[in-house]
Amino acid sequence: MSVHSEIKKITTETLRKMKFDKEKITMLTAYDFTTAKMVDAGGVDSILIGDSAANVMAGHETTLPITLDQMIYHTQCVVRGVERALVVADLPFGTYQSNPEKALESAVRMMKEGGAHAIKIEGGKEIEESIRKIVNAGIPVCGHLGLTPQSIYQFGTYKVRAKEDAEAEKLIADCKLLEELGCFAVVLEKIPAALAKKASESISIPTIGIGAGPDCDGQVLVYHDMVGMNQGFSPKFLRRYLDLYSEITGAVSQYVKDVKSSDFPNDKESY
Ligand code: KIV
């Protein structure tokens, strides 16, 4: 018998069961091997290679510029660091909206080359046929509704979505459609808590919220935001667990002082 205990991998089925058992689901983003290893070791249920990589890794203002090749590279790095969590990768802007064939091709590349366990795409009714095609190919799909950042130029603002009845009704209808199409979960971003509660109660697949209140079946945050690396970003929904920006700049400035003063390296740090 092996002395190593088997790690029980999280699957889409595990997430479904967690909703059924009323156990909250945890998801965080990661974009590289080292971070993915730490996030996985911390016990998160799912790791998202979000297209927020465009913002936090590449410094773009929006998520639009990141390419499928770049997302595949980030996904490959993350997958190598993960033993337990379900790895979900975003399909970036322009790789699934135009037609279902292209959507399937993009999803297949993400699974085959990236090594993702599932993909996430933004939108409801508008991308129905793309979702159907991807799900029919046996690829697990996570939906994303509410403030969908790939549509930022249509929204014109990062404010809370679906405060008005028409948009709220469409969101509930889209949630039901995503469930019907076979999505395994849906991310709800920046919508009123009461609407997220209603959406979560209307479907049997898990909802994973970001700025969507406490009644979603799970929560997701961008790693760089929750560890306080992203100093300028302080939305109401964000809880910071560390102040890594200060910690890291402090460590760097100490290193600069130590080298300039010839304190580093000392005898013990030399061969
Ligand atoms: O790209 C991303 O990080 C996301 C999360 C904010 C849900 O889509």
GROMACS .gro file of C-alpha atoms and ligand atoms in nm:
model
  279
    1MET     CA    1   0.000   0.000   0.000
    2SER     CA    2   0.129   0.347  -0.088
    3VAL     CA    3   0.230   0.572   0.203
    4HIS     CA    4   0.105   0.872   0.004
    5SER     CA    5  -0.260   0.956   0.055
    6GLU     CA    6  -0.447   0.997  -0.273
    7ILE     CA    7  -0.550   1.355  -0.350
    8LYS     CA    8  -0.918   1.364  -0.437
    9LYS     CA    9  -0.945   1.582  -0.745
   10ILE     CA   10  -1.232   1.829  -0.770
   11THR     CA   11  -1.455   1.774  -1.072
   12THR     CA   12  -1.759   1.950  -1.213
   13GLU     CA   13  -1.961   1.675  -1.044
   14THR     CA   14  -1.801   1.764  -0.707
   15LEU     CA   15  -1.917   2.125  -0.753
   16ARG     CA   16  -2.272   2.010  -0.833
   17LYS     CA   17  -2.274   1.795  -0.520
   18MET     CA   18  -2.140   2.086  -0.313
   19LYS     CA   19  -2.438   2.298  -0.418
   20PHE     CA   20  -2.672   2.010  -0.333
   21ASP     CA   21  -2.503   1.969   0.009
   22LYS     CA   22  -2.505   2.347   0.064
   23GLU     CA   23  -2.125   2.355   0.093
   24LYS     CA   24  -1.986   2.683  -0.043
   25ILE     CA   25  -1.754   2.662  -0.344
   26THR     CA   26  -1.427   2.858  -0.348
   27MET     CA   27  -1.257   2.981  -0.665
   28LEU     CA   28  -0.954   3.208  -0.715
   29THR     CA   29  -0.769   3.313  -1.025
   30ALA     CA   30  -0.410   3.214  -1.105
   31TYR     CA   31  -0.205   3.267  -1.418
   32ASP     CA   32   0.130   3.103  -1.340
   33PHE     CA   33   0.280   2.783  -1.198
   34THR     CA   34   0.408   2.918  -0.864
   35THR     CA   35   0.086   3.098  -0.773
   36ALA     CA   36  -0.126   2.803  -0.884
   37LYS     CA   37   0.075   2.573  -0.656
   38MET     CA   38   0.012   2.801  -0.354
   39VAL     CA   39  -0.356   2.854  -0.434
   40ASP     CA   40  -0.408   2.480  -0.479
   41ALA     CA   41  -0.220   2.403  -0.155
   42GLY     CA   42  -0.444   2.656   0.022
   43GLY     CA   43  -0.738   2.432  -0.057
   44VAL     CA   44  -0.937   2.629  -0.312
   45ASP     CA   45  -1.191   2.415  -0.501
   46SER     CA   46  -1.138   2.570  -0.843
   47ILE     CA   47  -0.870   2.781  -1.010
   48LEU     CA   48  -0.972   3.017  -1.287
   49ILE     CA   49  -0.727   3.131  -1.551
   50GLY     CA   50  -0.928   3.446  -1.601
   51ASP     CA   51  -0.880   3.677  -1.894
   52SER     CA   52  -0.820   3.928  -1.613
   53ALA     CA   53  -0.463   3.815  -1.693
   54ALA     CA   54  -0.486   4.092  -1.953
   55ASN     CA   55  -0.513   4.341  -1.665
   56VAL     CA   56  -0.302   4.199  -1.383
   57MET     CA   57  -0.033   4.017  -1.581
   58ALA     CA   58  -0.005   4.232  -1.894
   59GLY     CA   59  -0.117   4.575  -1.769
   60HIS     CA   60  -0.395   4.629  -2.024
   61GLU     CA   61  -0.687   4.851  -1.927
   62THR     CA   62  -0.949   4.596  -2.038
   63THR     CA   63  -0.959   4.218  -2.090
   64LEU     CA   64  -1.009   4.256  -2.466
   65PRO     CA   65  -0.649   4.242  -2.596
   66ILE     CA   66  -0.545   3.903  -2.456
   67THR     CA   67  -0.519   3.632  -2.722
   68LEU     CA   68  -0.609   3.263  -2.721
   69ASP     CA   69  -0.239   3.171  -2.752
   70GLN     CA   70  -0.159   3.383  -2.446
   71MET     CA   71  -0.447   3.231  -2.246
   72ILE     CA   72  -0.330   2.883  -2.347
   73TYR     CA   73   0.022   2.966  -2.225
   74HIS     CA   74  -0.111   3.086  -1.885
   75THR     CA   75  -0.328   2.774  -1.860
   76GLN     CA   76  -0.035   2.541  -1.932
   77CYS     CA   77   0.163   2.711  -1.652
   78VAL     CA   78  -0.125   2.681  -1.403
   79VAL     CA   79  -0.207   2.319  -1.485
   80ARG     CA   80   0.152   2.216  -1.403
   81GLY     CA   81   0.107   2.357  -1.049
   82VAL     CA   82  -0.232   2.204  -0.965
   83GLU     CA   83  -0.299   1.869  -0.802
   84ARG     CA   84  -0.650   1.905  -0.662
   85ALA     CA   85  -0.850   2.202  -0.788
   86LEU     CA   86  -1.074   2.207  -1.095
   87VAL     CA   87  -0.894   2.421  -1.355
   88VAL     CA   88  -1.126   2.648  -1.554
   89ALA     CA   89  -0.989   2.870  -1.832
   90ASP     CA   90  -1.151   3.174  -1.993
   91LEU     CA   91  -1.193   3.184  -2.369
   92PRO     CA   92  -1.085   3.538  -2.457
   93PHE     CA   93  -1.279   3.805  -2.647
   94GLY     CA   94  -1.329   3.726  -3.015
   95THR     CA   95  -1.264   3.353  -2.993
   96TYR     CA   96  -1.623   3.228  -2.956
   97GLN     CA   97  -1.873   3.505  -3.035
   98SER     CA   98  -1.863   3.496  -3.416
   99ASN     CA   99  -1.980   3.141  -3.481
  100PRO     CA  100  -2.022   2.806  -3.302
  101GLU     CA  101  -1.754   2.631  -3.513
  102LYS     CA  102  -1.493   2.887  -3.414
  103ALA     CA  103  -1.610   2.863  -3.052
  104LEU     CA  104  -1.564   2.487  -3.054
  105GLU     CA  105  -1.220   2.519  -3.216
  106SER     CA  106  -1.112   2.765  -2.945
  107ALA     CA  107  -1.248   2.545  -2.666
  108VAL     CA  108  -1.077   2.237  -2.810
  109ARG     CA  109  -0.743   2.422  -2.826
  110MET     CA  110  -0.784   2.534  -2.466
  111MET     CA  111  -0.849   2.176  -2.351
  112LYS     CA  112  -0.594   2.003  -2.577
  113GLU     CA  113  -0.304   2.252  -2.570
  114GLY     CA  114  -0.379   2.434  -2.244
  115GLY     CA  115  -0.477   2.127  -2.045
  116ALA     CA  116  -0.778   2.300  -1.885
  117HIS     CA  117  -1.048   2.088  -1.725
  118ALA     CA  118  -1.325   2.326  -1.834
  119ILE     CA  119  -1.375   2.658  -2.011
  120LYS     CA  120  -1.565   2.975  -1.920
  121ILE     CA  121  -1.737   3.208  -2.165
  122GLU     CA  122  -1.934   3.529  -2.119
  123GLY     CA  123  -2.298   3.572  -2.221
  124GLY     CA  124  -2.635   3.399  -2.238
  125LYS     CA  125  -2.890   3.378  -2.521
  126GLU     CA  126  -2.654   3.558  -2.767
  127ILE     CA  127  -2.401   3.272  -2.755
  128GLU     CA  128  -2.651   2.986  -2.713
  129GLU     CA  129  -2.535   2.794  -3.022
  130SER     CA  130  -2.168   2.824  -2.927
  131ILE     CA  131  -2.237   2.685  -2.579
  132ARG     CA  132  -2.445   2.401  -2.727
  133LYS     CA  133  -2.166   2.309  -2.970
  134ILE     CA  134  -1.895   2.311  -2.701
  135VAL     CA  135  -2.103   2.114  -2.448
  136ASN     CA  136  -2.196   1.860  -2.719
  137ALA     CA  137  -1.823   1.801  -2.776
  138GLY     CA  138  -1.793   1.689  -2.413
  139ILE     CA  139  -1.625   2.006  -2.288
  140PRO     CA  140  -1.750   2.139  -1.953
  141VAL     CA  141  -1.867   2.500  -1.982
  142CYS     CA  142  -1.900   2.760  -1.706
  143GLY     CA  143  -2.120   3.058  -1.798
  144HIS     CA  144  -2.058   3.418  -1.693
  145LEU     CA  145  -2.341   3.674  -1.659
  146GLY     CA  146  -2.393   4.022  -1.512
  147LEU     CA  147  -2.096   4.253  -1.553
  148THR     CA  148  -1.920   4.063  -1.830
  149PRO     CA  149  -1.593   4.256  -1.881
  150GLN     CA  150  -1.555   4.158  -2.248
  151SER     CA  151  -1.862   4.379  -2.313
  152ILE     CA  152  -1.723   4.681  -2.130
  153TYR     CA  153  -1.737   4.908  -2.434
  154GLN     CA  154  -2.106   4.823  -2.477
  155PHE     CA  155  -2.177   4.887  -2.104
  156GLY     CA  156  -1.956   5.197  -2.090
  157THR     CA  157  -1.908   5.154  -1.714
  158TYR     CA  158  -1.800   4.896  -1.453
  159LYS     CA  159  -2.105   4.981  -1.234
  160VAL     CA  160  -2.341   4.714  -1.092
  161ARG     CA  161  -2.551   4.546  -1.366
  162ALA     CA  162  -2.915   4.431  -1.373
  163LYS     CA  163  -3.056   4.685  -1.129
  164GLU     CA  164  -3.345   4.746  -1.369
  165ASP     CA  165  -3.626   4.490  -1.411
  166ALA     CA  166  -3.565   4.413  -1.781
  167GLU     CA  167  -3.196   4.330  -1.736
  168ALA     CA  168  -3.270   4.135  -1.415
  169GLU     CA  169  -3.537   3.928  -1.593
  170LYS     CA  170  -3.298   3.856  -1.880
  171LEU     CA  171  -3.032   3.747  -1.633
  172ILE     CA  172  -3.267   3.495  -1.469
  173ALA     CA  173  -3.376   3.367  -1.813
  174ASP     CA  174  -3.010   3.336  -1.918
  175CYS     CA  175  -2.927   3.142  -1.599
  176LYS     CA  176  -3.203   2.894  -1.679
  177LEU     CA  177  -3.087   2.870  -2.040
  178LEU     CA  178  -2.727   2.801  -1.935
  179GLU     CA  179  -2.849   2.523  -1.709
  180GLU     CA  180  -3.065   2.381  -1.991
  181LEU     CA  181  -2.767   2.391  -2.231
  182GLY     CA  182  -2.562   2.180  -1.990
  183CYS     CA  183  -2.329   2.437  -1.831
  184PHE     CA  184  -2.189   2.303  -1.503
  185ALA     CA  185  -2.180   2.643  -1.324
  186VAL     CA  186  -2.231   3.013  -1.383
  187VAL     CA  187  -2.028   3.308  -1.261
  188LEU     CA  188  -2.243   3.607  -1.157
  189GLU     CA  189  -2.045   3.930  -1.156
  190LYS     CA  190  -2.142   4.258  -0.988
  191ILE     CA  191  -2.520   4.229  -0.964
  192PRO     CA  192  -2.753   4.305  -0.670
  193ALA     CA  193  -2.734   4.044  -0.391
  194ALA     CA  194  -3.111   3.986  -0.399
  195LEU     CA  195  -3.100   3.906  -0.771
  196ALA     CA  196  -2.805   3.668  -0.724
  197LYS     CA  197  -3.003   3.492  -0.449
  198LYS     CA  198  -3.302   3.457  -0.679
  199ALA     CA  199  -3.079   3.329  -0.962
  200SER     CA  200  -2.909   3.078  -0.731
  201GLU     CA  201  -3.247   2.946  -0.618
  202SER     CA  202  -3.380   2.925  -0.976
  203ILE     CA  203  -3.122   2.676  -1.106
  204SER     CA  204  -2.969   2.349  -0.988
  205ILE     CA  205  -2.616   2.425  -1.117
  206PRO     CA  206  -2.389   2.628  -0.886
  207THR     CA  207  -2.361   3.005  -0.908
  208ILE     CA  208  -2.021   3.152  -0.826
  209GLY     CA  209  -2.037   3.518  -0.734
  210ILE     CA  210  -1.801   3.813  -0.750
  211GLY     CA  211  -1.966   4.126  -0.615
  212ALA     CA  212  -2.294   3.933  -0.610
  213GLY     CA  213  -2.357   3.898  -0.236
  214PRO     CA  214  -2.351   3.607   0.009
  215ASP     CA  215  -2.621   3.383  -0.135
  216CYS     CA  216  -2.435   3.251  -0.438
  217ASP     CA  217  -2.326   2.889  -0.412
  218GLY     CA  218  -1.963   2.996  -0.423
  219GLN     CA  219  -1.732   3.296  -0.445
  220VAL     CA  220  -1.451   3.393  -0.679
  221LEU     CA  221  -1.190   3.669  -0.648
  222VAL     CA  222  -0.895   3.775  -0.855
  223TYR     CA  223  -0.585   3.651  -0.667
  224HIS     CA  224  -0.388   3.976  -0.712
  225ASP     CA  225  -0.679   4.170  -0.558
  226MET     CA  226  -0.733   3.943  -0.256
  227VAL     CA  227  -0.365   3.939  -0.161
  228GLY     CA  228  -0.344   4.319  -0.198
  229MET     CA  229  -0.103   4.341  -0.492
  230ASN     CA  230  -0.336   4.560  -0.692
  231GLN     CA  231  -0.316   4.883  -0.490
  232GLY     CA  232  -0.537   5.105  -0.703
  233PHE     CA  233  -0.833   4.864  -0.714
  234SER     CA  234  -1.071   4.884  -0.415
  235PRO     CA  235  -1.428   4.796  -0.513
  236LYS     CA  236  -1.681   4.748  -0.231
  237PHE     CA  237  -1.701   4.372  -0.290
  238LEU     CA  238  -1.329   4.310  -0.241
  239ARG     CA  239  -1.190   4.170   0.085
  240ARG     CA  240  -0.810   4.200   0.104
  241TYR     CA  241  -0.641   3.923   0.302
  242LEU     CA  242  -0.287   4.062   0.273
  243ASP     CA  243  -0.115   4.386   0.181
  244LEU     CA  244   0.142   4.229  -0.051
  245TYR     CA  245   0.202   4.553  -0.239
  246SER     CA  246   0.351   4.708   0.076
  247GLU     CA  247   0.524   4.384   0.180
  248ILE     CA  248   0.691   4.340  -0.157
  249THR     CA  249   0.792   4.702  -0.216
  250GLY     CA  250   0.925   4.706   0.145
  251ALA     CA  251   1.131   4.392   0.083
  252VAL     CA  252   1.263   4.529  -0.246
  253SER     CA  253   1.368   4.859  -0.089
  254GLN     CA  254   1.543   4.671   0.196
  255TYR     CA  255   1.729   4.459  -0.064
  256VAL     CA  256   1.834   4.777  -0.248
  257LYS     CA  257   1.967   4.925   0.081
  258ASP     CA  258   2.151   4.603   0.170
  259VAL     CA  259   2.326   4.581  -0.167
  260LYS     CA  260   2.412   4.952  -0.181
  261SER     CA  261   2.561   4.936   0.170
  262SER     CA  262   2.754   4.613   0.088
  263ASP     CA  263   2.562   4.435   0.367
  264PHE     CA  264   2.444   4.173   0.113
  265PRO     CA  265   2.592   3.926   0.048
  266ASN     CA  266   2.777   3.862   0.376
  267ASP     CA  267   3.033   3.586   0.444
  268LYS     CA  268   2.764   3.325   0.517
  269GLU     CA  269   2.596   3.405   0.189
  270SER     CA  270   2.920   3.364  -0.009
  271TYR     CA  271   3.117   3.056  -0.129
  272KIV     O1  272  -1.126   3.705  -1.570
  272KIV     C1  273  -1.155   3.686  -1.451
  272KIV     O2  274  -1.073   3.692  -1.359
  272KIV     C2  275  -1.295   3.656  -1.421
  272KIV     C3  276  -1.338   3.660  -1.278
  272KIV     C4  277  -1.343   3.799  -1.229
  272KIV     C5  278  -1.465   3.588  -1.256
  272KIV     O3  279  -1.372   3.631  -1.510
   0.00000   0.00000   0.00000
